[in-house]
PDB file of C-alpha atoms in Angstrom:
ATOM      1  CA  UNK A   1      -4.308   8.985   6.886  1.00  0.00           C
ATOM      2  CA  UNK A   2      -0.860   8.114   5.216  1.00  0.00           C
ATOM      3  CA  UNK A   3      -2.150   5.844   2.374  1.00  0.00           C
ATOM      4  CA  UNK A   4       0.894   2.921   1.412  1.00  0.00           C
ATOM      5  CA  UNK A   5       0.658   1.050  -1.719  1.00  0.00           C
ATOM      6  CA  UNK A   6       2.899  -2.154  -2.300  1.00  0.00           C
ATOM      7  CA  UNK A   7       3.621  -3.654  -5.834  1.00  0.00           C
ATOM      8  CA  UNK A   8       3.409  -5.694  -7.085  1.00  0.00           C
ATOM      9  CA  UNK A   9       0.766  -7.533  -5.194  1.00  0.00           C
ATOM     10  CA  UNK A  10       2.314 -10.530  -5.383  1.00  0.00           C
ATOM     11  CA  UNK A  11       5.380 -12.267  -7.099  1.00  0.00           C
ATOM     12  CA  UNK A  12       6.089 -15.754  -8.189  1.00  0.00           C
ATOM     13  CA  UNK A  13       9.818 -16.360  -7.888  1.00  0.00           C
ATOM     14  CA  UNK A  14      12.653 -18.997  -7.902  1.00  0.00           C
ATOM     15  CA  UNK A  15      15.394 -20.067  -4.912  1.00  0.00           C
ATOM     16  CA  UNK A  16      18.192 -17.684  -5.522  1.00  0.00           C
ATOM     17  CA  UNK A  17      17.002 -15.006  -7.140  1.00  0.00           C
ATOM     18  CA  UNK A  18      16.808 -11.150  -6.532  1.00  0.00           C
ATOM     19  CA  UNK A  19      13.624  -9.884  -5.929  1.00  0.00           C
ATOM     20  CA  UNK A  20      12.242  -6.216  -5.355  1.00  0.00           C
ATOM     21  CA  UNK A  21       8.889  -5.239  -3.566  1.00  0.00           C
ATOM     22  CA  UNK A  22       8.507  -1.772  -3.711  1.00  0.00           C
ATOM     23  CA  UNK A  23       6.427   0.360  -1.617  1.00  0.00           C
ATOM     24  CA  UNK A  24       4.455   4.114  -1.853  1.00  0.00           C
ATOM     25  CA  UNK A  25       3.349   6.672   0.170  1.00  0.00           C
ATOM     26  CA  UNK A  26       1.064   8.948  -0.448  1.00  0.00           C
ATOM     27  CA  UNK A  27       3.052  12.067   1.143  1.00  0.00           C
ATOM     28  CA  UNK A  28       6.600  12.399   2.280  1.00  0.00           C
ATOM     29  CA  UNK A  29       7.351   9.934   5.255  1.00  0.00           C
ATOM     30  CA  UNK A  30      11.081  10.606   5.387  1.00  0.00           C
ATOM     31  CA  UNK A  31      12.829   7.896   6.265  1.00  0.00           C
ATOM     32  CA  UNK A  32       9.543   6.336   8.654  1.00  0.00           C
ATOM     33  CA  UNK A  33       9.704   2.843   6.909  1.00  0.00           C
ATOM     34  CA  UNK A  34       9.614  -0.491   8.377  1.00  0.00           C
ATOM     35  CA  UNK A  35       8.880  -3.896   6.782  1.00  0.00           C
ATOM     36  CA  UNK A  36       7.809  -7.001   7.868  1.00  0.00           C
ATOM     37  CA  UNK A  37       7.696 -10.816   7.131  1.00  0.00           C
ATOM     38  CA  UNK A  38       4.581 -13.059   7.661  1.00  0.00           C
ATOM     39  CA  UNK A  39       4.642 -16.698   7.600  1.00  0.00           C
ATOM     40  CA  UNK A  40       1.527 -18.728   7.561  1.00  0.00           C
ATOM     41  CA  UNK A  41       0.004 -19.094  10.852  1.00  0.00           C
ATOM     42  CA  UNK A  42       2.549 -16.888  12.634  1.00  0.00           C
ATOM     43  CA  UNK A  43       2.493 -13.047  13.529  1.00  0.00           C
ATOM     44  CA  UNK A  44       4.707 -10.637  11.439  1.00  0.00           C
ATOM     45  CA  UNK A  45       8.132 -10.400  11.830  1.00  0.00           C
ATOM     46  CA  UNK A  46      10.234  -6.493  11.771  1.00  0.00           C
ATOM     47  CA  UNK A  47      12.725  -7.296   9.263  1.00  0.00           C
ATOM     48  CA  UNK A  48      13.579  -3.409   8.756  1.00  0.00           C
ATOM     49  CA  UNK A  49      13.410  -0.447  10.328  1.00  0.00           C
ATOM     50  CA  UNK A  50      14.069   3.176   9.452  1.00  0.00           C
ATOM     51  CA  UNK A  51      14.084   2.219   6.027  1.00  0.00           C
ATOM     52  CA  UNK A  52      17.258   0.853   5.785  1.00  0.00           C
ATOM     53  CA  UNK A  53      18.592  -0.645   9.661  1.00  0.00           C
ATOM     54  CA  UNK A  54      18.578  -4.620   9.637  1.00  0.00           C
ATOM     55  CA  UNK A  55      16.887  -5.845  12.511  1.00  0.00           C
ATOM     56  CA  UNK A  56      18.909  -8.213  15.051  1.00  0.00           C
ATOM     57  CA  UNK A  57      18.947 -10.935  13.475  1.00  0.00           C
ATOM     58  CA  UNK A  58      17.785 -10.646  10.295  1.00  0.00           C
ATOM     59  CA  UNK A  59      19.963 -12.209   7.171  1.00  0.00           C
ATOM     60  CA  UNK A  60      22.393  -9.849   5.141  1.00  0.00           C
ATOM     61  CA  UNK A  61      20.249 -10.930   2.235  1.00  0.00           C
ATOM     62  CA  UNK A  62      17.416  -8.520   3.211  1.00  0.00           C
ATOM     63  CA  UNK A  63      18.314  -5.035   2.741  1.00  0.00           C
ATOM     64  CA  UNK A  64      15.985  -1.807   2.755  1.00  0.00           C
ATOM     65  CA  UNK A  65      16.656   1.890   0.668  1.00  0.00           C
ATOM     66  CA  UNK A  66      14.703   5.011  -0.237  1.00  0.00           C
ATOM     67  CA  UNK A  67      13.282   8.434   1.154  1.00  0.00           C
ATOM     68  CA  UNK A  68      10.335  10.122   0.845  1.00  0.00           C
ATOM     69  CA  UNK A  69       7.438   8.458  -0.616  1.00  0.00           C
ATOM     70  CA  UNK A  70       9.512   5.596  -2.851  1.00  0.00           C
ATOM     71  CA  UNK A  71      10.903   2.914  -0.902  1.00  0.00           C
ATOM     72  CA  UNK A  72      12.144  -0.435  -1.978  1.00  0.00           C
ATOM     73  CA  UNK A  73      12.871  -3.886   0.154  1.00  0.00           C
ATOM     74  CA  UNK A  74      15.197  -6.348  -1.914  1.00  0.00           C
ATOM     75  CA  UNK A  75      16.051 -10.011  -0.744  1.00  0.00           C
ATOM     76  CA  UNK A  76      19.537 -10.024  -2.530  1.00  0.00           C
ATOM     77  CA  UNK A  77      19.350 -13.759  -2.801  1.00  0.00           C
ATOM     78  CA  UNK A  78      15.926 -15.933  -2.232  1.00  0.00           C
ATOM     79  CA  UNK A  79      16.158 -18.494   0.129  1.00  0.00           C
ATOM     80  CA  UNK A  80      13.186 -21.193   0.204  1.00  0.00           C
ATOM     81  CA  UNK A  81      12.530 -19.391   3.553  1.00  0.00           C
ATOM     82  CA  UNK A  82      11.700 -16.205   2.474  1.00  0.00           C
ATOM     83  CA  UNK A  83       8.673 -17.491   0.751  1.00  0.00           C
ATOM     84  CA  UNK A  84       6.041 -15.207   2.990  1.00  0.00           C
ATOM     85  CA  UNK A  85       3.795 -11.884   2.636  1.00  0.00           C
ATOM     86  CA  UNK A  86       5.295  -8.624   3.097  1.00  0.00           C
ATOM     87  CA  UNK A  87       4.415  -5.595   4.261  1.00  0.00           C
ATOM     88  CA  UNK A  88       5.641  -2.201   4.272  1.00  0.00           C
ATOM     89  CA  UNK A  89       4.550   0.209   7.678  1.00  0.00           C
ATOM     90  CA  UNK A  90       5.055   4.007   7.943  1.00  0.00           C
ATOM     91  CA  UNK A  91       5.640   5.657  11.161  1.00  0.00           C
ATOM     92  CA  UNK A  92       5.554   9.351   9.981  1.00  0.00           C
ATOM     93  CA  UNK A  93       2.229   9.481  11.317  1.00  0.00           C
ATOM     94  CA  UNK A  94       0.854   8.746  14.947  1.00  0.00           C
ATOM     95  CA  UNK A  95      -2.020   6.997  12.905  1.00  0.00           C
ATOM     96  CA  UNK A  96       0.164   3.974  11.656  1.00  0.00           C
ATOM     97  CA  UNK A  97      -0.745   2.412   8.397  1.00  0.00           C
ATOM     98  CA  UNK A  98       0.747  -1.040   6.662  1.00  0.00           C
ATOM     99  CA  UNK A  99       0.700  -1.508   3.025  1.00  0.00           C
ATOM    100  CA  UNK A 100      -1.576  -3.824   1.456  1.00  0.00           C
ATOM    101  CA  UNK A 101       1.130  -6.880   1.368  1.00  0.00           C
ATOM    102  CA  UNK A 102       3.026  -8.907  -1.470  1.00  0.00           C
ATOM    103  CA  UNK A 103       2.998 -12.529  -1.230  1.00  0.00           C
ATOM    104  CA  UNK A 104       6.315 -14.044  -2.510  1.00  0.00           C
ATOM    105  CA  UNK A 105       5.368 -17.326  -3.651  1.00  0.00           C
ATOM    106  CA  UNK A 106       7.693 -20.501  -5.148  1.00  0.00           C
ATOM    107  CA  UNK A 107       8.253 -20.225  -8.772  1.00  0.00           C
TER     108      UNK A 107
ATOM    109  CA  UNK B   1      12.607 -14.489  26.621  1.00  0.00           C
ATOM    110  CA  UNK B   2      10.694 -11.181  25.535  1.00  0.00           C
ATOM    111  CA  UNK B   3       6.930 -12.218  25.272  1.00  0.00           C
ATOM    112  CA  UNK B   4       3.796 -10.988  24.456  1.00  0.00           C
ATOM    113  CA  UNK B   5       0.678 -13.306  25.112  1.00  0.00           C
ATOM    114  CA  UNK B   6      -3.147 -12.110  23.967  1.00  0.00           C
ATOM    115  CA  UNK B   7      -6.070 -13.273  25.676  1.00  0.00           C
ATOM    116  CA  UNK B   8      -9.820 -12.451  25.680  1.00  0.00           C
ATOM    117  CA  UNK B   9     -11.189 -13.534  21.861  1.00  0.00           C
ATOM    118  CA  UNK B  10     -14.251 -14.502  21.364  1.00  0.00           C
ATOM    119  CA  UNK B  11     -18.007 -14.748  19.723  1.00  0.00           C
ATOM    120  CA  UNK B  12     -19.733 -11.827  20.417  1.00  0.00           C
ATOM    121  CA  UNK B  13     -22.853 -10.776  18.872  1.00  0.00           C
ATOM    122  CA  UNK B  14     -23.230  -7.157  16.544  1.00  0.00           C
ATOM    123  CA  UNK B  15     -23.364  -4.818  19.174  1.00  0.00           C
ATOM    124  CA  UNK B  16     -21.843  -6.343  22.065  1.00  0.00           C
ATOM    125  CA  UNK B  17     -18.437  -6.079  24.119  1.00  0.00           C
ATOM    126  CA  UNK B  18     -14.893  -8.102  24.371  1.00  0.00           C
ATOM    127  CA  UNK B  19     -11.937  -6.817  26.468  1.00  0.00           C
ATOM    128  CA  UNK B  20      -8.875  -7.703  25.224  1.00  0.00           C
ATOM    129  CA  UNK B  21      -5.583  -8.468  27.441  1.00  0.00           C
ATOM    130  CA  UNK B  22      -2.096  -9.107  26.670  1.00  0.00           C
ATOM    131  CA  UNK B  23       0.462  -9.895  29.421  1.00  0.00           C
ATOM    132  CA  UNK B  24       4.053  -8.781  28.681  1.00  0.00           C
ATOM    133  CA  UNK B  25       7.253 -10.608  29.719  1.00  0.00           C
ATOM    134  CA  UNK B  26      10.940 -10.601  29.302  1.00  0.00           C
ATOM    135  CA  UNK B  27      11.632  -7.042  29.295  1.00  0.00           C
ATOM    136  CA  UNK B  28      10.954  -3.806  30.855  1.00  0.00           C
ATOM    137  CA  UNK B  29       7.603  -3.325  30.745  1.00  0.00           C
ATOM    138  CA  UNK B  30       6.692   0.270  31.820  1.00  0.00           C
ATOM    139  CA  UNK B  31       9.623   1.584  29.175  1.00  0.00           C
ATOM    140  CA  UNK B  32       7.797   0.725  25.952  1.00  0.00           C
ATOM    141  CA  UNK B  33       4.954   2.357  24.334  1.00  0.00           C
ATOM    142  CA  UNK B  34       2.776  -0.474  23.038  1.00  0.00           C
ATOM    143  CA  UNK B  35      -0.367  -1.220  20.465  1.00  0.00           C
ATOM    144  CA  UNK B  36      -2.778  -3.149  19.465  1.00  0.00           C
ATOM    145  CA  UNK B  37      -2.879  -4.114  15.317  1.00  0.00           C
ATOM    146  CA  UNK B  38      -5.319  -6.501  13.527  1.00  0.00           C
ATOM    147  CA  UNK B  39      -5.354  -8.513  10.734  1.00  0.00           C
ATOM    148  CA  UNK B  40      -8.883  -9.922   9.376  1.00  0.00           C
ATOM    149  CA  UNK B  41      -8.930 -13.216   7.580  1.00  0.00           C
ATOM    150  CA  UNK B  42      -7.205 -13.748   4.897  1.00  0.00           C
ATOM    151  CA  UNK B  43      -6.248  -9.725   4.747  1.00  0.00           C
ATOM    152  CA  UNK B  44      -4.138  -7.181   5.510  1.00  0.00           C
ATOM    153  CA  UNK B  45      -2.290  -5.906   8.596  1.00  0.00           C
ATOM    154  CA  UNK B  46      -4.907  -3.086   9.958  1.00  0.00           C
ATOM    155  CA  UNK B  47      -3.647  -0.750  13.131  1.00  0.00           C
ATOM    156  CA  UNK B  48      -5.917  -0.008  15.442  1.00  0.00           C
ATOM    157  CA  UNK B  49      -4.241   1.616  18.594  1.00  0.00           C
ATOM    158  CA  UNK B  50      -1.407   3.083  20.300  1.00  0.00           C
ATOM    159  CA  UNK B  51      -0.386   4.545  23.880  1.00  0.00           C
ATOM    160  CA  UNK B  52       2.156   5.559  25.354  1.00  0.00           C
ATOM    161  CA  UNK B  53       5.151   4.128  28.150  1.00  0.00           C
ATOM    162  CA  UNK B  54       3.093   6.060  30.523  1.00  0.00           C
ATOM    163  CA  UNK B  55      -0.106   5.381  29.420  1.00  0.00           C
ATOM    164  CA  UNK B  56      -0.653   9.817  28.733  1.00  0.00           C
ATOM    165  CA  UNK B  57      -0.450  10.121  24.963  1.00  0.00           C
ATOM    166  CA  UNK B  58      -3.010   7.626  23.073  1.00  0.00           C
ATOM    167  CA  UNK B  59      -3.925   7.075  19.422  1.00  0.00           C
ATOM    168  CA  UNK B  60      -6.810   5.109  17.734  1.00  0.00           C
ATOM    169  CA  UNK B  61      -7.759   4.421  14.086  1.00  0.00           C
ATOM    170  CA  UNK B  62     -10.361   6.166  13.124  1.00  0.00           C
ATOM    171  CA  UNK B  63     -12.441   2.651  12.017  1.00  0.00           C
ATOM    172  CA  UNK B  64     -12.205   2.263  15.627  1.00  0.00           C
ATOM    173  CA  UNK B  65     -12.492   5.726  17.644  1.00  0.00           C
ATOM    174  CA  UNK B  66     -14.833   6.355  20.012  1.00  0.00           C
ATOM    175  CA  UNK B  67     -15.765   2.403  20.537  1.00  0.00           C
ATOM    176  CA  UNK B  68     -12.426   1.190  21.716  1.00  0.00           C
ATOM    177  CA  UNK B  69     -10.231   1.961  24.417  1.00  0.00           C
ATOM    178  CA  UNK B  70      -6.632   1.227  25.287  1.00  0.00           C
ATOM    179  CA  UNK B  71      -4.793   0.966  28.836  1.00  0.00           C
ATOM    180  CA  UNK B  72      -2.220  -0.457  30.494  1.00  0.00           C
ATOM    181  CA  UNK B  73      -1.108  -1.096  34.367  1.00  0.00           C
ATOM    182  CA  UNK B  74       2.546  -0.991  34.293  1.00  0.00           C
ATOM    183  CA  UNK B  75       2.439  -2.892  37.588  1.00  0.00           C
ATOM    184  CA  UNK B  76       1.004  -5.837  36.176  1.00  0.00           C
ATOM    185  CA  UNK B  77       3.208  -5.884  32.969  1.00  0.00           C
ATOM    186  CA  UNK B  78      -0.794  -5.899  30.840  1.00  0.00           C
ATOM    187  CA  UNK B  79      -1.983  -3.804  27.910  1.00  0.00           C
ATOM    188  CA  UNK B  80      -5.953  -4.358  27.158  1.00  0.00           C
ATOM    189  CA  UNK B  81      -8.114  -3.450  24.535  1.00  0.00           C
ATOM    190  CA  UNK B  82     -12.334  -2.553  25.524  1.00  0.00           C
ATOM    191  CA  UNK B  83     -14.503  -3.080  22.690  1.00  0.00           C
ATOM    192  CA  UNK B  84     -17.829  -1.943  22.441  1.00  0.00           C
ATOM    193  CA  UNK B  85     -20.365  -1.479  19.780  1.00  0.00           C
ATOM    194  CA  UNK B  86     -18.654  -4.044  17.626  1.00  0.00           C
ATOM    195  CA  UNK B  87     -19.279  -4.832  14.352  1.00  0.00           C
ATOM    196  CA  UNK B  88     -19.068  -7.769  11.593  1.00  0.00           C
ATOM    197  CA  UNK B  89     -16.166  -5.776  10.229  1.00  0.00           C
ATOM    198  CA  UNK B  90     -14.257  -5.666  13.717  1.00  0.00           C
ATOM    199  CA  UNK B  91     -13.796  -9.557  13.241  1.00  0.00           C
ATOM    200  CA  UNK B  92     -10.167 -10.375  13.198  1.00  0.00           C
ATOM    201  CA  UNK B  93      -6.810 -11.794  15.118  1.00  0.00           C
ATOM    202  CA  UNK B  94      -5.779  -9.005  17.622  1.00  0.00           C
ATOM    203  CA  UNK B  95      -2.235  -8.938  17.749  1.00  0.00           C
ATOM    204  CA  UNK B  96      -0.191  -6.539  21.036  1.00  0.00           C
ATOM    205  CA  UNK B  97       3.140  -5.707  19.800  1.00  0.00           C
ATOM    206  CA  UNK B  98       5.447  -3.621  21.177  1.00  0.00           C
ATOM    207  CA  UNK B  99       6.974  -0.650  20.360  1.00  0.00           C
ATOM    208  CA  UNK B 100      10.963  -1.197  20.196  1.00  0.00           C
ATOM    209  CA  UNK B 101      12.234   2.047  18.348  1.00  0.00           C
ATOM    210  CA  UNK B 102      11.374   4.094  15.360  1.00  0.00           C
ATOM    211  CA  UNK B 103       7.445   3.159  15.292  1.00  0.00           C
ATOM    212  CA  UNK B 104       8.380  -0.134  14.070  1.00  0.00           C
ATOM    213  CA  UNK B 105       6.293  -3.499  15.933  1.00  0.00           C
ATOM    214  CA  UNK B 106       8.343  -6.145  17.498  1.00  0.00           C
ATOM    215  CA  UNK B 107       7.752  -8.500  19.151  1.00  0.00           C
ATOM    216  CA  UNK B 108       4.215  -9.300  18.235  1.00  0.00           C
ATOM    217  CA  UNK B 109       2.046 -11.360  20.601  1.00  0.00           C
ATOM    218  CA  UNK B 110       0.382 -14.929  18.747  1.00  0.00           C
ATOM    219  CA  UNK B 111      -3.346 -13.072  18.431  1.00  0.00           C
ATOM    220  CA  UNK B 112      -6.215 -13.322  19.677  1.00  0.00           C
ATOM    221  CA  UNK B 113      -9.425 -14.023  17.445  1.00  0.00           C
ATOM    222  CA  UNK B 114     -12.765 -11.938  17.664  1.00  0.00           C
ATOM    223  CA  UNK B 115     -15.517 -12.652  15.991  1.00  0.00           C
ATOM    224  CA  UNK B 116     -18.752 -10.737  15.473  1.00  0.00           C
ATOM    225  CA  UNK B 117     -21.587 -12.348  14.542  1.00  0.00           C
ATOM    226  CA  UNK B 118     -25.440 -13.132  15.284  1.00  0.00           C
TER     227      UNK B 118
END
């Protein structure tokens, strides 16, 4: 299976700022890159799809970019609620596989 | 309202067997493929299964191949999930989410929590 790896693992980080989770695949997904937001106590949330396509919905703020195996999500801006775990998903494969999460936590 | 609601969790002892439901509504059922992802506590999102619009082209993890087994029945807008031989490690909150485009998940049902234990 596609292995993803997400770093960092987690992030401590103040309202406002820009922050960068960056995620790794193990071979060449193309462009097969979604992310998602979790909340406590809630299921995840598609932010971003096909690396780079905002979901419905989703803030400007949140933006997606890269090819291949190097992929980055950015929050351009943090708002108190973006505080949440996020993952990275590849769907190059018909076996699925999530990266292992980074928790954005209040500075 | 698109919705996905799970149903089925439980205790169930090393060994045994749960059947999972979740009951679609809000769209147009029979167009989407749909799966079935897990998340143990305090971990990790963790796929488990996938099948088709149709119901003809399936996928399972490997963690789970050969015990589980997805379906659907388009006419009552339900994907389930048959567990058997399950393990401590198979505890977790089943989530159903559909597939919308580009193998991405969404919506995602609330879960439904399995666990196995003695």
């Amino acid at each position: 299976d596609i292995q993803m790896t997400q770093s960092p693992s987690s992030l401590s980080a103040s309202v406002g700022d820009r922050v960068t989770i960056t995620c790794r695949a193990s071979q060449t997904i193309t462009t097969y890159l979604n992310w998602y937001q979790q909340k406590p106590g809630q299921a995840p949330k598609l932010l971003i799809y096909s690396t780079s396509s905002l979901e419905s919905g989703v803030p400007s703020r949140f933006s997606g970019s890269g090819s291949g195996t190097d992929f980055t999500l950015t929050i351009s801006s943090l708002q108190p609620e973006d505080f949440a775990t996020y993952y990275c998903q590849q769907s190059y494969s018909n076996h699925r596989t999530f990266g292992q999460g980074t928790k954005v936590e209040i500075k | 309202e698109v919705q996905l609601v799970e149903s089925g969790g439980g205790l169930v002892q090393p060994g045994g067997s749960l059947r999972l439901s979740c009951t679609a509504s809000g769209f147009t059922f029979n167009i989407y493929d749909m799966n079935w992802v897990r998340q143990a506590p305090g971990k990790g999102l963790d796929w488990v299964s996938y099948i088709s619009s149709s119901g003809s082209t399936i996928y399972y993890a490997d963690s789970v191949k050969g015990r589980f087994t997805i379906s659907r029945d388009n006419t009552k807008n339900s994907l389930y999930l048959q567990m058997n031989s399950l393990r401590a490690e198979d505890t977790a909150l089943y989530y159903c989410a559909r597939t919308p485009y580009s193998g991405s998940f969404d919506p995602w049902g609330q879960g439904t929590l399995v666990t196995v234990s003695s």
